[in-house]
């Protein structure tokens, strides 16, 4: 991979206002770990993995918000909110930025893509070319997600994706890897929260596991989605017998 300076090299949580940091999301181990030590990001691709409720999506949302992107998804130019459900973490974290600035950005959330597409269509004279020349509402969930990835994302961009596998077929998870490689070669930086062993498979990436201990760097083979999927595929009958008995 061609080496470029990271747009964001690290994410930190300064101690200011600690007396007000009570309840969610401050009690999450991943947030406490961030308060203890800045999270270093890969200049290319950084993954966040962990079980439901571990805080990986909360952390990703906070980074996107601190970078100026809409917490419900979209670029830094998107301004919509259907429900003020995002945490206050985004206002508290500080980004260590490099001298290089992204040409474009996007926070892609499978859960709120419909709302983002509706917002886009309500803009006067909104262009469809960056989205595949078709309304996102005229495509399936997976097709619209892929259209943004293939057509809206471009060189020298800062992109954050929250569980992209929720919208993508198995084949298109592999398409994601190919497209991610192109974007990285063109100077982009990606941060991805995922449960998918396929999405997680890009080489030369930094993987953080969000768990009860906080944040830990792990190898691909040690990531829970990879270990559990391999174990199941190696012996599905045994796995199902233990689960269903």
Coordinates of N, CA, C and O in Angstrom, one line a residue, residues 84-157:
X84 N -32.3 12.8 18.6 CA -31.0 13.2 19.3 C -30.6 12.0 20.2 O -30.7 12.1 21.4
X85 N -30.1 11.0 19.6 CA -29.7 9.8 20.3 C -28.2 9.6 20.5 O -27.8 8.7 21.2
X86 N -27.5 10.4 19.8 CA -26.0 10.2 19.9 C -25.5 10.7 21.2 O -26.1 11.6 21.9
X87 N -24.4 10.1 21.6 CA -23.8 10.4 23.0 C -23.1 11.8 22.9 O -22.8 12.3 21.9
X88 N -22.7 12.2 24.1 CA -21.9 13.4 24.3 C -20.4 13.2 24.1 O -19.6 14.1 24.2
X89 N -20.1 12.0 23.8 CA -18.7 11.6 23.7 C -18.0 12.4 22.6 O -16.8 12.8 22.6
X90 N -18.7 12.6 21.5 CA -18.2 13.3 20.3 C -17.7 14.7 20.6 O -16.8 15.2 20.0
X91 N -18.4 15.3 21.5 CA -18.0 16.7 21.9 C -16.8 16.7 22.8 O -16.2 17.8 23.0
X92 N -16.5 15.6 23.4 CA -15.5 15.6 24.4 C -14.1 15.1 23.9 O -13.1 15.5 24.3
X93 N -14.2 14.2 22.9 CA -12.9 13.6 22.3 C -12.2 14.7 21.5 O -12.8 15.6 21.0
X94 N -10.9 14.5 21.5 CA -10.0 15.4 20.7 C -9.3 14.6 19.6 O -8.7 13.5 20.0
X95 N -9.2 15.1 18.4 CA -8.5 14.4 17.4 C -7.1 14.9 17.1 O -7.0 16.1 17.1
X96 N -6.2 14.0 17.0 CA -4.8 14.5 16.6 C -4.7 14.4 15.1 O -4.6 13.4 14.5
X97 N -4.8 15.6 14.5 CA -4.8 15.6 13.1 C -3.4 15.9 12.5 O -2.6 16.5 13.1
X98 N -3.2 15.3 11.3 CA -2.0 15.6 10.6 C -2.1 16.9 9.8 O -3.1 17.6 9.8
X99 N -1.0 17.2 9.0 CA -1.0 18.4 8.2 C -1.9 18.2 7.0 O -2.4 19.2 6.5
X100 N -2.1 17.0 6.6 CA -2.9 16.7 5.4 C -4.4 16.8 5.8 O -4.8 16.4 6.8
X101 N -5.2 17.4 4.9 CA -6.6 17.5 5.1 C -7.4 16.6 4.1 O -7.0 16.6 2.9
X102 N -8.4 16.0 4.5 CA -9.2 15.1 3.5 C -9.9 16.0 2.5 O -10.4 17.1 2.8
X103 N -10.0 15.5 1.3 CA -10.7 16.2 0.2 C -12.2 16.1 0.4 O -13.0 17.0 0.1
X104 N -12.6 14.9 1.0 CA -14.0 14.7 1.3 C -14.1 13.7 2.4 O -13.1 13.2 2.9
X105 N -15.3 13.5 2.9 CA -15.5 12.6 4.1 C -16.9 12.1 4.0 O -17.8 12.5 3.3
X106 N -17.2 11.0 4.8 CA -18.5 10.4 4.9 C -18.5 9.4 6.0 O -17.6 8.6 6.3
X107 N -19.6 9.4 6.8 CA -19.9 8.5 7.8 C -21.1 7.6 7.4 O -22.2 8.1 7.2
X108 N -20.8 6.4 7.1 CA -21.8 5.5 6.4 C -22.3 4.5 7.5 O -21.6 3.6 8.0
X109 N -23.6 4.7 7.8 CA -24.2 3.8 8.8 C -25.4 3.1 8.1 O -26.3 3.7 7.6
X110 N -25.3 1.8 8.2 CA -26.4 1.0 7.5 C -27.8 1.3 8.2 O -28.8 1.3 7.5
X111 N -27.8 1.5 9.5 CA -29.1 1.7 10.2 C -29.8 3.0 9.8 O -31.0 3.1 9.9
X112 N -29.1 4.0 9.4 CA -29.7 5.3 9.1 C -29.5 5.7 7.6 O -29.7 6.9 7.3
X113 N -29.2 4.8 6.8 CA -29.0 5.1 5.3 C -30.3 5.6 4.7 O -30.3 6.5 3.9
X114 N -31.4 5.1 5.1 CA -32.7 5.5 4.5 C -32.9 7.0 4.8 O -33.3 7.8 3.9
X115 N -32.7 7.4 6.0 CA -32.9 8.8 6.4 C -31.9 9.7 5.7 O -32.3 10.8 5.2
X116 N -30.6 9.3 5.6 CA -29.7 10.0 4.8 C -30.0 10.2 3.4 O -29.9 11.3 2.8
X117 N -30.6 9.1 2.8 CA -31.0 9.2 1.4 C -32.2 10.2 1.2 O -32.3 10.9 0.2
X118 N -33.1 10.2 2.2 CA -34.2 11.1 2.1 C -33.8 12.5 2.2 O -34.2 13.4 1.5
X119 N -32.8 12.8 3.1 CA -32.3 14.1 3.3 C -31.6 14.6 2.0 O -31.8 15.7 1.5
X120 N -30.9 13.7 1.3 CA -30.2 14.0 0.1 C -31.2 14.4 -1.0 O -31.0 15.4 -1.7
X121 N -32.3 13.7 -1.1 CA -33.3 14.0 -2.1 C -34.0 15.3 -1.9 O -34.6 15.8 -2.8
X122 N -34.1 15.7 -0.7 CA -34.8 17.0 -0.4 C -33.9 18.2 -0.6 O -34.4 19.3 -0.6
X123 N -32.6 18.0 -0.9 CA -31.7 19.1 -1.2 C -32.1 19.6 -2.6 O -32.3 18.8 -3.5
X124 N -32.1 20.9 -2.8 CA -32.4 21.5 -4.1 C -31.3 21.1 -5.1 O -30.1 21.3 -4.8
X125 N -31.7 20.6 -6.3 CA -30.7 20.3 -7.3 C -29.7 19.3 -6.9 O -28.5 19.5 -7.3
X126 N -30.0 18.4 -6.1 CA -29.0 17.4 -5.6 C -28.5 16.6 -6.7 O -29.3 16.1 -7.6
X127 N -27.2 16.4 -6.9 CA -26.7 15.6 -8.0 C -26.7 14.1 -7.7 O -26.5 13.7 -6.5
X128 N -27.1 13.3 -8.7 CA -27.1 11.8 -8.5 C -25.8 11.2 -8.9 O -25.6 10.0 -8.6
X129 N -25.0 11.9 -9.7 CA -23.8 11.2 -10.2 C -22.9 10.7 -9.2 O -22.4 9.5 -9.3
X130 N -22.7 11.3 -8.0 CA -21.8 10.8 -7.0 C -22.5 9.5 -6.3 O -21.8 8.9 -5.5
X131 N -23.7 9.2 -6.7 CA -24.4 8.1 -6.0 C -24.8 7.0 -7.1 O -25.7 6.3 -6.9
X132 N -24.1 7.0 -8.2 CA -24.4 6.0 -9.2 C -25.5 6.4 -10.2 O -26.0 5.5 -10.9
X133 N -25.9 7.7 -10.3 CA -26.8 8.2 -11.3 C -28.2 7.6 -11.1 O -29.1 7.6 -11.9
X134 N -28.5 7.1 -9.9 CA -29.9 6.6 -9.5 C -30.2 7.0 -8.1 O -29.3 7.1 -7.2
X135 N -31.4 7.3 -7.9 CA -31.9 7.7 -6.5 C -31.5 6.5 -5.6 O -31.8 5.3 -6.0
X136 N -31.1 6.8 -4.4 CA -30.8 5.7 -3.5 C -32.0 5.0 -3.1 O -32.0 3.8 -2.7
X137 N -33.2 5.7 -3.1 CA -34.4 5.1 -2.8 C -35.0 4.1 -3.8 O -35.9 3.4 -3.6
X138 N -34.4 4.2 -5.0 CA -34.8 3.3 -6.1 C -33.9 2.1 -6.2 O -34.0 1.3 -7.1
X139 N -33.0 1.9 -5.2 CA -32.2 0.8 -5.1 C -32.4 0.0 -3.8 O -33.0 0.6 -2.9
X140 N -32.1 -1.2 -3.8 CA -32.2 -2.0 -2.5 C -31.3 -1.4 -1.5 O -30.4 -0.6 -1.8
X141 N -31.4 -1.8 -0.2 CA -30.6 -1.3 0.8 C -29.1 -1.6 0.5 O -28.3 -0.7 0.6
X142 N -28.8 -2.8 0.1 CA -27.4 -3.2 -0.2 C -26.9 -2.4 -1.4 O -25.8 -2.0 -1.5
X143 N -27.8 -2.3 -2.4 CA -27.4 -1.6 -3.7 C -27.0 -0.1 -3.4 O -26.1 0.4 -3.9
X144 N -27.9 0.5 -2.6 CA -27.6 1.9 -2.2 C -26.4 2.1 -1.4 O -25.6 3.1 -1.6
X145 N -26.2 1.2 -0.5 CA -25.0 1.2 0.3 C -23.7 1.1 -0.5 O -22.7 1.8 -0.4
X146 N -23.8 0.1 -1.5 CA -22.7 -0.1 -2.4 C -22.5 1.1 -3.3 O -21.3 1.4 -3.7
X147 N -23.6 1.7 -3.7 CA -23.4 2.9 -4.6 C -22.7 4.0 -4.0 O -21.8 4.6 -4.6
X148 N -22.9 4.2 -2.7 CA -22.2 5.2 -2.0 C -20.7 4.9 -1.9 O -19.8 5.7 -2.1
X149 N -20.4 3.6 -1.6 CA -19.1 3.1 -1.4 C -18.3 3.2 -2.8 O -17.1 3.6 -2.8
X150 N -19.0 2.9 -3.9 CA -18.3 2.8 -5.2 C -18.2 4.2 -5.9 O -17.3 4.5 -6.6
X151 N -19.3 5.0 -5.7 CA -19.4 6.3 -6.4 C -19.2 7.5 -5.6 O -18.6 8.5 -6.1
X152 N -19.7 7.5 -4.4 CA -19.5 8.7 -3.5 C -18.1 8.8 -2.9 O -17.6 9.9 -2.8
X153 N -17.6 7.7 -2.4 CA -16.3 7.7 -1.9 C -15.3 7.9 -3.0 O -15.4 7.4 -4.1
X154 N -14.2 8.7 -2.6 CA -13.2 9.0 -3.6 C -11.8 9.1 -3.0 O -11.6 8.9 -1.8
X155 N -10.9 9.5 -3.8 CA -9.5 9.6 -3.4 C -9.3 10.7 -2.3 O -10.1 11.6 -2.2
X156 N -8.3 10.4 -1.4 CA -8.0 11.4 -0.3 C -9.2 11.7 0.5 O -9.4 12.9 0.9
X157 N -9.9 10.7 0.9 CA -11.1 10.9 1.7 C -11.0 10.3 3.1 O -10.2 9.4 3.3

